[in-house]
Amino acid sequence: MASLQKNYQCSFELTMDLIGGKWKLIILWHLLDGAKRFNELDKLMPAITQKMLTTQLRDLEEKGLVHREVYPEIPPKVEYSLTERGRSLDPILHDICKWSTDYANANDITIGCNKEQ
């Protein structure tokens, strides 16, 4: 796996290397619903730049959490989906979403997404 250390002081260090940052959890969350094309992901996350989305997808792919499928068509069709390892994050992502929703409700914060937990 590219860019991963061989030794970590804490399991959270490895976790942050794998899924840390502003966008990776959101990308993984959207891919829980199934494979998506680049433009679909881009529309689901209007605040991300295309360069950042590309970078984050490549990193998740290198780390074995996302699969990139290129179809031999013209124009080329590329889809991103979760690997088995990426899919194993499903209950964790749902727990994080629930925790965030509970926190928002307790602190009078509005969350504008329409995706169900």
mmCIF file with all atom_site columns, C-alpha atoms in Angstrom:
data_model
loop_
_atom_site.group_PDB
_atom_site.id
_atom_site.type_symbol
_atom_site.label_atom_id
_atom_site.label_alt_id
_atom_site.label_comp_id
_atom_site.label_asym_id
_atom_site.label_entity_id
_atom_site.label_seq_id
_atom_site.pdbx_PDB_ins_code
_atom_site.Cartn_x
_atom_site.Cartn_y
_atom_site.Cartn_z
_atom_site.occupancy
_atom_site.B_iso_or_equiv
_atom_site.pdbx_formal_charge
_atom_site.auth_seq_id
_atom_site.auth_comp_id
_atom_site.auth_asym_id
_atom_site.auth_atom_id
_atom_site.pdbx_PDB_model_num
ATOM 1   C CA . MET A 1 1   ? 0.000   0.000  0.000   1.00 0.00 ? 1   MET A CA 1
ATOM 2   C CA . ALA A 1 2   ? 1.430   3.282  -1.099  1.00 0.00 ? 2   ALA A CA 1
ATOM 3   C CA . SER A 1 3   ? 2.469   5.957  1.390   1.00 0.00 ? 3   SER A CA 1
ATOM 4   C CA . LEU A 1 4   ? 1.702   3.970  4.530   1.00 0.00 ? 4   LEU A CA 1
ATOM 5   C CA . GLN A 1 5   ? 4.271   3.667  7.280   1.00 0.00 ? 5   GLN A CA 1
ATOM 6   C CA . LYS A 1 6   ? 5.266   0.284  8.660   1.00 0.00 ? 6   LYS A CA 1
ATOM 7   C CA . ASN A 1 7   ? 5.001   1.376  12.311  1.00 0.00 ? 7   ASN A CA 1
ATOM 8   C CA . TYR A 1 8   ? 2.489   3.590  14.095  1.00 0.00 ? 8   TYR A CA 1
ATOM 9   C CA . GLN A 1 9   ? 2.418   4.760  17.697  1.00 0.00 ? 9   GLN A CA 1
ATOM 10  C CA . CYS A 1 10  ? -1.365  4.505  17.849  1.00 0.00 ? 10  CYS A CA 1
ATOM 11  C CA . SER A 1 11  ? -4.096  2.845  15.789  1.00 0.00 ? 11  SER A CA 1
ATOM 12  C CA . PHE A 1 12  ? -5.698  6.255  15.203  1.00 0.00 ? 12  PHE A CA 1
ATOM 13  C CA . GLU A 1 13  ? -2.559  7.369  13.354  1.00 0.00 ? 13  GLU A CA 1
ATOM 14  C CA . LEU A 1 14  ? -3.087  4.590  10.816  1.00 0.00 ? 14  LEU A CA 1
ATOM 15  C CA . THR A 1 15  ? -6.807  5.389  10.612  1.00 0.00 ? 15  THR A CA 1
ATOM 16  C CA . MET A 1 16  ? -6.038  9.038  9.886   1.00 0.00 ? 16  MET A CA 1
ATOM 17  C CA . ASP A 1 17  ? -3.525  8.030  7.201   1.00 0.00 ? 17  ASP A CA 1
ATOM 18  C CA . LEU A 1 18  ? -6.241  5.942  5.564   1.00 0.00 ? 18  LEU A CA 1
ATOM 19  C CA . ILE A 1 19  ? -9.394  8.054  5.877   1.00 0.00 ? 19  ILE A CA 1
ATOM 20  C CA . GLY A 1 20  ? -8.377  11.339 7.490   1.00 0.00 ? 20  GLY A CA 1
ATOM 21  C CA . GLY A 1 21  ? -8.939  14.737 5.971   1.00 0.00 ? 21  GLY A CA 1
ATOM 22  C CA . LYS A 1 22  ? -11.921 16.786 4.963   1.00 0.00 ? 22  LYS A CA 1
ATOM 23  C CA . TRP A 1 23  ? -13.191 14.770 2.001   1.00 0.00 ? 23  TRP A CA 1
ATOM 24  C CA . LYS A 1 24  ? -12.376 11.067 2.307   1.00 0.00 ? 24  LYS A CA 1
ATOM 25  C CA . LEU A 1 25  ? -15.181 10.146 4.699   1.00 0.00 ? 25  LEU A CA 1
ATOM 26  C CA . ILE A 1 26  ? -17.662 12.041 2.549   1.00 0.00 ? 26  ILE A CA 1
ATOM 27  C CA . ILE A 1 27  ? -16.494 10.237 -0.604  1.00 0.00 ? 27  ILE A CA 1
ATOM 28  C CA . LEU A 1 28  ? -16.730 6.878  1.156   1.00 0.00 ? 28  LEU A CA 1
ATOM 29  C CA . TRP A 1 29  ? -20.199 7.789  2.479   1.00 0.00 ? 29  TRP A CA 1
ATOM 30  C CA . HIS A 1 30  ? -21.477 8.541  -1.034  1.00 0.00 ? 30  HIS A CA 1
ATOM 31  C CA . LEU A 1 31  ? -19.991 5.324  -2.418  1.00 0.00 ? 31  LEU A CA 1
ATOM 32  C CA . LEU A 1 32  ? -21.921 3.258  0.146   1.00 0.00 ? 32  LEU A CA 1
ATOM 33  C CA . ASP A 1 33  ? -24.926 3.647  -2.187  1.00 0.00 ? 33  ASP A CA 1
ATOM 34  C CA . GLY A 1 34  ? -23.039 2.028  -5.049  1.00 0.00 ? 34  GLY A CA 1
ATOM 35  C CA . ALA A 1 35  ? -20.642 2.847  -7.860  1.00 0.00 ? 35  ALA A CA 1
ATOM 36  C CA . LYS A 1 36  ? -20.480 6.447  -8.998  1.00 0.00 ? 36  LYS A CA 1
ATOM 37  C CA . ARG A 1 37  ? -18.876 8.224  -11.911 1.00 0.00 ? 37  ARG A CA 1
ATOM 38  C CA . PHE A 1 38  ? -16.522 11.130 -11.256 1.00 0.00 ? 38  PHE A CA 1
ATOM 39  C CA . ASN A 1 39  ? -19.101 13.739 -12.283 1.00 0.00 ? 39  ASN A CA 1
ATOM 40  C CA . GLU A 1 40  ? -21.713 12.201 -9.979  1.00 0.00 ? 40  GLU A CA 1
ATOM 41  C CA . LEU A 1 41  ? -19.359 12.506 -7.016  1.00 0.00 ? 41  LEU A CA 1
ATOM 42  C CA . ASP A 1 42  ? -18.462 16.033 -8.077  1.00 0.00 ? 42  ASP A CA 1
ATOM 43  C CA . LYS A 1 43  ? -22.144 17.044 -8.088  1.00 0.00 ? 43  LYS A CA 1
ATOM 44  C CA . LEU A 1 44  ? -22.742 15.439 -4.685  1.00 0.00 ? 44  LEU A CA 1
ATOM 45  C CA . MET A 1 45  ? -19.918 17.537 -3.212  1.00 0.00 ? 45  MET A CA 1
ATOM 46  C CA . PRO A 1 46  ? -20.135 20.983 -4.807  1.00 0.00 ? 46  PRO A CA 1
ATOM 47  C CA . ALA A 1 47  ? -17.540 22.507 -2.457  1.00 0.00 ? 47  ALA A CA 1
ATOM 48  C CA . ILE A 1 48  ? -14.721 20.172 -3.546  1.00 0.00 ? 48  ILE A CA 1
ATOM 49  C CA . THR A 1 49  ? -12.505 21.071 -6.486  1.00 0.00 ? 49  THR A CA 1
ATOM 50  C CA . GLN A 1 50  ? -12.062 18.541 -9.274  1.00 0.00 ? 50  GLN A CA 1
ATOM 51  C CA . LYS A 1 51  ? -8.335  18.423 -8.539  1.00 0.00 ? 51  LYS A CA 1
ATOM 52  C CA . MET A 1 52  ? -8.957  17.624 -4.866  1.00 0.00 ? 52  MET A CA 1
ATOM 53  C CA . LEU A 1 53  ? -11.582 14.996 -5.741  1.00 0.00 ? 53  LEU A CA 1
ATOM 54  C CA . THR A 1 54  ? -9.119  13.350 -8.123  1.00 0.00 ? 54  THR A CA 1
ATOM 55  C CA . THR A 1 55  ? -6.380  13.414 -5.475  1.00 0.00 ? 55  THR A CA 1
ATOM 56  C CA . GLN A 1 56  ? -8.616  11.957 -2.773  1.00 0.00 ? 56  GLN A CA 1
ATOM 57  C CA . LEU A 1 57  ? -9.987  9.222  -5.050  1.00 0.00 ? 57  LEU A CA 1
ATOM 58  C CA . ARG A 1 58  ? -6.459  8.215  -6.094  1.00 0.00 ? 58  ARG A CA 1
ATOM 59  C CA . ASP A 1 59  ? -5.342  8.081  -2.468  1.00 0.00 ? 59  ASP A CA 1
ATOM 60  C CA . LEU A 1 60  ? -8.331  5.949  -1.449  1.00 0.00 ? 60  LEU A CA 1
ATOM 61  C CA . GLU A 1 61  ? -7.651  3.679  -4.425  1.00 0.00 ? 61  GLU A CA 1
ATOM 62  C CA . GLU A 1 62  ? -3.949  3.326  -3.546  1.00 0.00 ? 62  GLU A CA 1
ATOM 63  C CA . LYS A 1 63  ? -4.898  2.398  0.004   1.00 0.00 ? 63  LYS A CA 1
ATOM 64  C CA . GLY A 1 64  ? -7.292  -0.307 -1.150  1.00 0.00 ? 64  GLY A CA 1
ATOM 65  C CA . LEU A 1 65  ? -10.573 1.306  -0.077  1.00 0.00 ? 65  LEU A CA 1
ATOM 66  C CA . VAL A 1 66  ? -11.893 2.380  -3.481  1.00 0.00 ? 66  VAL A CA 1
ATOM 67  C CA . HIS A 1 67  ? -11.869 0.513  -6.794  1.00 0.00 ? 67  HIS A CA 1
ATOM 68  C CA . ARG A 1 68  ? -11.559 2.409  -10.081 1.00 0.00 ? 68  ARG A CA 1
ATOM 69  C CA . GLU A 1 69  ? -13.124 0.630  -13.063 1.00 0.00 ? 69  GLU A CA 1
ATOM 70  C CA . VAL A 1 70  ? -12.346 1.902  -16.563 1.00 0.00 ? 70  VAL A CA 1
ATOM 71  C CA . TYR A 1 71  ? -14.698 0.677  -19.284 1.00 0.00 ? 71  TYR A CA 1
ATOM 72  C CA . PRO A 1 72  ? -13.342 0.385  -22.832 1.00 0.00 ? 72  PRO A CA 1
ATOM 73  C CA . GLU A 1 73  ? -15.758 2.847  -24.413 1.00 0.00 ? 73  GLU A CA 1
ATOM 74  C CA . ILE A 1 74  ? -15.477 6.075  -26.310 1.00 0.00 ? 74  ILE A CA 1
ATOM 75  C CA . PRO A 1 75  ? -15.652 8.392  -24.519 1.00 0.00 ? 75  PRO A CA 1
ATOM 76  C CA . PRO A 1 76  ? -14.058 6.438  -21.657 1.00 0.00 ? 76  PRO A CA 1
ATOM 77  C CA . LYS A 1 77  ? -16.358 5.584  -18.783 1.00 0.00 ? 77  LYS A CA 1
ATOM 78  C CA . VAL A 1 78  ? -14.829 5.401  -15.296 1.00 0.00 ? 78  VAL A CA 1
ATOM 79  C CA . GLU A 1 79  ? -16.690 4.329  -12.154 1.00 0.00 ? 79  GLU A CA 1
ATOM 80  C CA . TYR A 1 80  ? -15.599 4.333  -8.544  1.00 0.00 ? 80  TYR A CA 1
ATOM 81  C CA . SER A 1 81  ? -16.870 1.839  -6.006  1.00 0.00 ? 81  SER A CA 1
ATOM 82  C CA . LEU A 1 82  ? -15.911 0.566  -2.582  1.00 0.00 ? 82  LEU A CA 1
ATOM 83  C CA . THR A 1 83  ? -13.670 -2.433 -2.248  1.00 0.00 ? 83  THR A CA 1
ATOM 84  C CA . GLU A 1 84  ? -14.558 -5.092 0.294   1.00 0.00 ? 84  GLU A CA 1
ATOM 85  C CA . ARG A 1 85  ? -12.251 -3.318 2.766   1.00 0.00 ? 85  ARG A CA 1
ATOM 86  C CA . GLY A 1 86  ? -13.914 0.012  1.981   1.00 0.00 ? 86  GLY A CA 1
ATOM 87  C CA . ARG A 1 87  ? -17.374 -1.514 2.399   1.00 0.00 ? 87  ARG A CA 1
ATOM 88  C CA . SER A 1 88  ? -16.345 -2.736 5.867   1.00 0.00 ? 88  SER A CA 1
ATOM 89  C CA . LEU A 1 89  ? -16.492 0.932  6.938   1.00 0.00 ? 89  LEU A CA 1
ATOM 90  C CA . ASP A 1 90  ? -20.298 0.934  6.461   1.00 0.00 ? 90  ASP A CA 1
ATOM 91  C CA . PRO A 1 91  ? -21.281 0.519  10.148  1.00 0.00 ? 91  PRO A CA 1
ATOM 92  C CA . ILE A 1 92  ? -18.573 2.949  11.254  1.00 0.00 ? 92  ILE A CA 1
ATOM 93  C CA . LEU A 1 93  ? -19.722 5.624  8.813   1.00 0.00 ? 93  LEU A CA 1
ATOM 94  C CA . HIS A 1 94  ? -23.334 5.173  9.922   1.00 0.00 ? 94  HIS A CA 1
ATOM 95  C CA . ASP A 1 95  ? -22.280 5.489  13.570  1.00 0.00 ? 95  ASP A CA 1
ATOM 96  C CA . ILE A 1 96  ? -20.371 8.694  12.779  1.00 0.00 ? 96  ILE A CA 1
ATOM 97  C CA . CYS A 1 97  ? -23.407 10.060 10.923  1.00 0.00 ? 97  CYS A CA 1
ATOM 98  C CA . LYS A 1 98  ? -25.707 9.271  13.851  1.00 0.00 ? 98  LYS A CA 1
ATOM 99  C CA . TRP A 1 99  ? -23.284 10.806 16.341  1.00 0.00 ? 99  TRP A CA 1
ATOM 100 C CA . SER A 1 100 ? -23.038 13.958 14.213  1.00 0.00 ? 100 SER A CA 1
ATOM 101 C CA . THR A 1 101 ? -26.815 14.208 13.855  1.00 0.00 ? 101 THR A CA 1
ATOM 102 C CA . ASP A 1 102 ? -27.276 13.822 17.613  1.00 0.00 ? 102 ASP A CA 1
ATOM 103 C CA . TYR A 1 103 ? -24.634 16.478 18.243  1.00 0.00 ? 103 TYR A CA 1
ATOM 104 C CA . ALA A 1 104 ? -26.271 18.839 15.752  1.00 0.00 ? 104 ALA A CA 1
ATOM 105 C CA . ASN A 1 105 ? -29.697 18.354 17.339  1.00 0.00 ? 105 ASN A CA 1
ATOM 106 C CA . ALA A 1 106 ? -28.336 18.993 20.837  1.00 0.00 ? 106 ALA A CA 1
ATOM 107 C CA . ASN A 1 107 ? -26.594 22.176 19.696  1.00 0.00 ? 107 ASN A CA 1
ATOM 108 C CA . ASP A 1 108 ? -29.239 23.678 17.392  1.00 0.00 ? 108 ASP A CA 1
ATOM 109 C CA . ILE A 1 109 ? -27.176 23.022 14.265  1.00 0.00 ? 109 ILE A CA 1
ATOM 110 C CA . THR A 1 110 ? -28.837 22.367 10.915  1.00 0.00 ? 110 THR A CA 1
ATOM 111 C CA . ILE A 1 111 ? -27.469 19.665 8.649   1.00 0.00 ? 111 ILE A CA 1
ATOM 112 C CA . GLY A 1 112 ? -28.632 20.133 5.089   1.00 0.00 ? 112 GLY A CA 1
ATOM 113 C CA . CYS A 1 113 ? -27.966 16.718 3.599   1.00 0.00 ? 113 CYS A CA 1
ATOM 114 C CA . ASN A 1 114 ? -30.896 14.601 2.553   1.00 0.00 ? 114 ASN A CA 1
ATOM 115 C CA . LYS A 1 115 ? -29.233 11.201 2.783   1.00 0.00 ? 115 LYS A CA 1
ATOM 116 C CA . GLU A 1 116 ? -30.799 8.846  5.280   1.00 0.00 ? 116 GLU A CA 1
ATOM 117 C CA . GLN A 1 117 ? -28.775 7.189  7.969   1.00 0.00 ? 117 GLN A CA 1
#
